[in-house]
Short mmCIF file of C-alpha atoms in Angstrom, two decimals:
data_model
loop_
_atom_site.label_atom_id
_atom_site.label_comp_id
_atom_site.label_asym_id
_atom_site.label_seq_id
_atom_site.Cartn_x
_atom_site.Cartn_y
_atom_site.Cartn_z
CA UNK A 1 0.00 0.00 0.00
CA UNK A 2 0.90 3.35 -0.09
CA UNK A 3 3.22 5.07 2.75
CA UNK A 4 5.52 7.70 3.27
CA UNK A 5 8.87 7.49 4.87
CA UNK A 6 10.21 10.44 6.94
CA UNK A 7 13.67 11.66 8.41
CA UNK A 8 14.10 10.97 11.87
CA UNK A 9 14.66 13.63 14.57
CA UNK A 10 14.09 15.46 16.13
CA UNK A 11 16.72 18.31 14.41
CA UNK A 12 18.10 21.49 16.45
CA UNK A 13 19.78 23.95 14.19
CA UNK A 14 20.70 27.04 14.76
CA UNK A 15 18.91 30.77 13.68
CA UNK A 16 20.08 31.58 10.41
CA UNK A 17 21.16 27.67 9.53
CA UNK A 18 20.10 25.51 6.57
CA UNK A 19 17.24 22.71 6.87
CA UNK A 20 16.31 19.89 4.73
CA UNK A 21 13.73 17.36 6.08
CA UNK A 22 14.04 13.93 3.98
CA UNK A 23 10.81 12.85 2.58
CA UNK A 24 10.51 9.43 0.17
CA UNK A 25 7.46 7.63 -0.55
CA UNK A 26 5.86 4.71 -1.90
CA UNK A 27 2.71 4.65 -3.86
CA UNK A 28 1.08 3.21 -6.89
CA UNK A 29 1.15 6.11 -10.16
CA UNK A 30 1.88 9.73 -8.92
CA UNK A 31 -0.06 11.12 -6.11
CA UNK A 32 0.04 14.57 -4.56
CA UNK A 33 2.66 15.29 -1.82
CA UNK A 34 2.41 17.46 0.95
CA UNK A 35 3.97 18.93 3.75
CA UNK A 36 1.83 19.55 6.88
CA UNK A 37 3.51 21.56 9.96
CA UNK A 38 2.14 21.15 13.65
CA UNK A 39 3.40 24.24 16.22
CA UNK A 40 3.15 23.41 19.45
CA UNK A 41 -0.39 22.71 20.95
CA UNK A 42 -2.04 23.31 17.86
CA UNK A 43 -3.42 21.37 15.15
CA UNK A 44 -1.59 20.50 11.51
CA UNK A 45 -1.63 23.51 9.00
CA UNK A 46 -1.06 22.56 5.61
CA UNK A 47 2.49 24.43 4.54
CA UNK A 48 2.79 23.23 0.93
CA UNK A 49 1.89 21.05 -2.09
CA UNK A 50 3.18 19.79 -5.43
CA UNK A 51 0.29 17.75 -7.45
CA UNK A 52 2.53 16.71 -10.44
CA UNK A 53 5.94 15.56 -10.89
CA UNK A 54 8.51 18.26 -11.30
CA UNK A 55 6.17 20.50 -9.39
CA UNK A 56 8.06 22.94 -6.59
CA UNK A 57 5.71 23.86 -3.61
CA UNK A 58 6.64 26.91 -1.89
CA UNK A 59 5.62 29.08 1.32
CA UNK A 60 7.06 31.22 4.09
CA UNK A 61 10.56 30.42 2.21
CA UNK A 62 9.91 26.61 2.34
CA UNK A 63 10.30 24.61 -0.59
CA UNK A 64 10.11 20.87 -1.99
CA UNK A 65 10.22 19.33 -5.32
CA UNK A 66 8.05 16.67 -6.79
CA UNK A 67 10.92 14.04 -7.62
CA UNK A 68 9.63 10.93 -9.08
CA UNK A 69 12.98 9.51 -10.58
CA UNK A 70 13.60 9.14 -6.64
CA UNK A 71 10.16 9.23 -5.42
CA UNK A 72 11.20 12.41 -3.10
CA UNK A 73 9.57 15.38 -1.91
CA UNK A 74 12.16 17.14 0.37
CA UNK A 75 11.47 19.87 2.03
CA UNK A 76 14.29 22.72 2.31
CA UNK A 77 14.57 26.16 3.80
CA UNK A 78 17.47 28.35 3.49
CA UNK A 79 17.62 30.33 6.82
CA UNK A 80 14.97 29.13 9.58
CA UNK A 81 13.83 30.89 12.61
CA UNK A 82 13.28 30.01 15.78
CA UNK A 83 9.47 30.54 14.77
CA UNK A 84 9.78 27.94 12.55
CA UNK A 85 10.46 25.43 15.65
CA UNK A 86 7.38 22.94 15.38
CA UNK A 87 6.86 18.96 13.72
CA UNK A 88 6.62 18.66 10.31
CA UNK A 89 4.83 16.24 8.45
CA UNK A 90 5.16 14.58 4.94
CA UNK A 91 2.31 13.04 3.32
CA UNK A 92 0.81 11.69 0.34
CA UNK A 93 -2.84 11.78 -0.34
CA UNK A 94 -4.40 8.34 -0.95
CA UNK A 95 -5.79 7.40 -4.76
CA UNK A 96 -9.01 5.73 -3.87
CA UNK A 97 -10.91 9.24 -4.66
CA UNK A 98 -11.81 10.55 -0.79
CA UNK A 99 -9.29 13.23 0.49
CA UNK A 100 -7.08 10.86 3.00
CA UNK A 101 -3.90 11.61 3.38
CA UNK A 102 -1.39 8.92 4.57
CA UNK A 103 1.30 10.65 6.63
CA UNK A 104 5.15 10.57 7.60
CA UNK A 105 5.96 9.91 11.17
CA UNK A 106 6.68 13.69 11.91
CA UNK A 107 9.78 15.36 12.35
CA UNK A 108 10.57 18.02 15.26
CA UNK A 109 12.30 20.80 14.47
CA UNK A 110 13.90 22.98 17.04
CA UNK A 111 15.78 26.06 16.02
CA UNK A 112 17.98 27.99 18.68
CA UNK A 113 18.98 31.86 18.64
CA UNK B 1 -15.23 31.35 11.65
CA UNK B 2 -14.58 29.36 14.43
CA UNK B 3 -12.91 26.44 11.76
CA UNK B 4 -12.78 23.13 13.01
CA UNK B 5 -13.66 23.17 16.95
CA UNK B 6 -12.98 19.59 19.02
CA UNK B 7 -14.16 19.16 22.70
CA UNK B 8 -13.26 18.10 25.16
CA UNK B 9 -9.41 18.93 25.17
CA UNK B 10 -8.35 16.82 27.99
CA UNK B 11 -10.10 13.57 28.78
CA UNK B 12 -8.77 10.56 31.46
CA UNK B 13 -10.65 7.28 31.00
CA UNK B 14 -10.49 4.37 32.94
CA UNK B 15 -10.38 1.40 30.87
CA UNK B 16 -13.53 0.00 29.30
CA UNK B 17 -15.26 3.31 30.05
CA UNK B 18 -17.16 4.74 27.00
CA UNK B 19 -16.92 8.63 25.74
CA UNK B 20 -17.65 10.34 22.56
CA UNK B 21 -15.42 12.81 21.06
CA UNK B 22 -17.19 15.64 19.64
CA UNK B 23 -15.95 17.33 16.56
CA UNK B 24 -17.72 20.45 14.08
CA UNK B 25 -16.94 22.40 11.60
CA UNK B 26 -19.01 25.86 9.95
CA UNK B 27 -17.31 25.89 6.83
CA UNK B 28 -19.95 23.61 5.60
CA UNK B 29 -17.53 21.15 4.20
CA UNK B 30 -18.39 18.00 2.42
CA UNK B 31 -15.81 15.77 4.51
CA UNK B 32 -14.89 15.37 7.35
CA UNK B 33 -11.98 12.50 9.02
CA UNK B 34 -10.61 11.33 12.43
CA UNK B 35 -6.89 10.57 12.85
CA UNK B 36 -5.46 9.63 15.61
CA UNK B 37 -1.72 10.56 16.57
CA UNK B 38 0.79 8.66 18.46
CA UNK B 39 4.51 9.25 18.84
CA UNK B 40 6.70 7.32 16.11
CA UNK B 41 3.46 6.79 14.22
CA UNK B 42 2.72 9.75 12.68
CA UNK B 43 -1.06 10.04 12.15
CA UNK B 44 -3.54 7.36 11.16
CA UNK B 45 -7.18 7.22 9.63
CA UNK B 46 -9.61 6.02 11.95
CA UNK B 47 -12.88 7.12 10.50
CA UNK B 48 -14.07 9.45 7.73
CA UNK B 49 -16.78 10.86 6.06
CA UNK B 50 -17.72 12.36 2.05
CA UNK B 51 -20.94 13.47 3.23
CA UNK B 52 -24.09 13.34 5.86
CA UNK B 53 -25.24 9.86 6.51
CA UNK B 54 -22.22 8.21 4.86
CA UNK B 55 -19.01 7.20 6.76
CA UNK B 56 -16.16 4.47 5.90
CA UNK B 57 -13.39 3.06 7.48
CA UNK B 58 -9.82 3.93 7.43
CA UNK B 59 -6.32 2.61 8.49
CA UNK B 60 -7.37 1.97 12.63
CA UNK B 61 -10.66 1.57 13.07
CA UNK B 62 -11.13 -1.31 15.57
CA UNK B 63 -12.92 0.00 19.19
CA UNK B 64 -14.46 3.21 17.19
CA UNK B 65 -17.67 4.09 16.08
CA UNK B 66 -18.85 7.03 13.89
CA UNK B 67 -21.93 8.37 12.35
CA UNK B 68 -22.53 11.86 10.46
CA UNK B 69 -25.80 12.94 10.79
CA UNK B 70 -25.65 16.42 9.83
CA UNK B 71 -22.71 18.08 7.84
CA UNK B 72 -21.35 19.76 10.87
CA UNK B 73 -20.77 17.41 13.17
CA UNK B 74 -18.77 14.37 12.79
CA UNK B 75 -18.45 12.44 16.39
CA UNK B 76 -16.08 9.82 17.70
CA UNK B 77 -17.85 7.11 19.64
CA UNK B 78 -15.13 4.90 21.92
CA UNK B 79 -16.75 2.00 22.93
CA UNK B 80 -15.40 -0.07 25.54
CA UNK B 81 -11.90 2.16 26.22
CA UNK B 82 -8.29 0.45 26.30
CA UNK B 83 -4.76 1.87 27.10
CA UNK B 84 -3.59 1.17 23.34
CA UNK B 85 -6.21 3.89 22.58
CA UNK B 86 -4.33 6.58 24.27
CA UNK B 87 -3.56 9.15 21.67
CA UNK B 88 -3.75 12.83 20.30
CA UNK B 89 -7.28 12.60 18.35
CA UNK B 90 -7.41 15.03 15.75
CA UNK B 91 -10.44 15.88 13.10
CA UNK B 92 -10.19 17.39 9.99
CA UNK B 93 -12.18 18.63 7.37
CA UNK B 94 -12.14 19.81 3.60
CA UNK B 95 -14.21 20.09 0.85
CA UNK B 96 -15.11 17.43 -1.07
CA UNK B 97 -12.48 16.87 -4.30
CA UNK B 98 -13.72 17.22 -7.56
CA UNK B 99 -11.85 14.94 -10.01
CA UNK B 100 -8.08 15.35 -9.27
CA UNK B 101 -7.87 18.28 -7.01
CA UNK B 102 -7.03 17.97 -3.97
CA UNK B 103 -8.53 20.16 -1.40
CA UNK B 104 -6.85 21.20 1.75
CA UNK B 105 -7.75 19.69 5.21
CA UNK B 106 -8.30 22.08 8.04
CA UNK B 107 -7.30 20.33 11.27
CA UNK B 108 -9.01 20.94 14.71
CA UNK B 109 -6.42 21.88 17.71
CA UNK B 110 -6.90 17.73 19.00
CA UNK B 111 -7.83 16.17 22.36
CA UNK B 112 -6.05 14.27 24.23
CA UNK B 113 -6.99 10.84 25.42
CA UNK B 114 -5.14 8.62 28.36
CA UNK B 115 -6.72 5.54 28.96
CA UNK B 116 -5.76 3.68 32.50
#
């Protein structure tokens, strides 16, 4: 069936530092990918999307590609904050034709000034 | 808007106790799903639903119950409660897709369950 596997953490970095958050997945044809980010005590906010291979989501300087040569969808910023300290989630949204989403196991970012 | 609103926040069961999560939404979306969250497990379907008066089944959904009998409300029935079904319990909803295109799930802020 169809699953996503995520990067470990959890991942300090610094303010100002580079992040990339592994993403790979399994699935049958090409479904959307998404990345899903939880701050603490809240609920999961969707942070970006890529439909179609080759596609680049982007938002609040976050970005992954759509790789299907290595079935991929990291996500990368270039200079976090420490307001982007939270759990991010990769997932994949299931091909049966509801709206589920099978997700990563989370990863937990922490970002020190 | 008040989004997608869960209650209660908190909740201690003992075990084989029975409870009912409630979940709503006033965005008058179509669908409407229960994951449940637990730590090296990401999030799992339990329960959703396209539409009023139809619900299906998702990746967990052994010792929960659901029904939808208006488009707001989608409740979480726990039957006889366990300790395996301590968890984060989130609902989310969206509008219903239309061919391809995916529409984005709003999640509630989650309650959390212990079981003892």
């Amino acid at each position: 069936g169809d699953s996503v596997t995520q990067m470990e953490g959890p991942v300090t970095l610094s303010e100002e530092a580079f992040l990339t958050i592994n993403c790979t997945y399994t699935a049958t044809g090409y479904p959307s990918l998404f990345w899903y980010v939880q701050y603490p005590g809240e609920g999961l906010q969707l942070l970006l999307k890529a439909t179609k291979a080759d596609d680049k989501g982007s938002n609040k300087g976050f970005e992954a590609t759509y790789r299907k040569e290595t079935t991929s969808f990291h996500l990368e910023k270039g200079s976090v904050q420490v307001s982007d300290s939270a759990v991010y989630f990769c997932a994949l949204r299931d091909q049966t034709g509801a709206n589920n989403l099978f997700f990563g196991t989370g990863t937990r970012l922490t970002v020190i000034p | 808007n008040a989004g997608v609103t869960q209650t209660p926040k908190f909740q201690v069961l003992k075990t084989g106790q029975s409870m009912t999560l409630q979940c709503a939404q006033d965005m008058n979306h179509e669908y409407m799903s229960w994951y449940r969250q637990d730590p090296g497990m990401g999030l799992r379907l339990i329960h959703y639903s396209v539409g009023a008066g139809i619900t299906d089944q998702g990746e967990v959904p052994n010792g929960y119950n659901v029904s939808r009998s208006t488009t707001e409300d989608f409740p979480l029935r726990l039957l006889s409660a366990a300790p395996s079904q301590t968890s984060v319990y989130f609902c989310a909803s969206s509008k219903q897709i239309t061919g391809t295109t995916y529409n984005e799930q709003f999640f509630g802020p989650g309650t959390r369950l212990t079981v003892l």
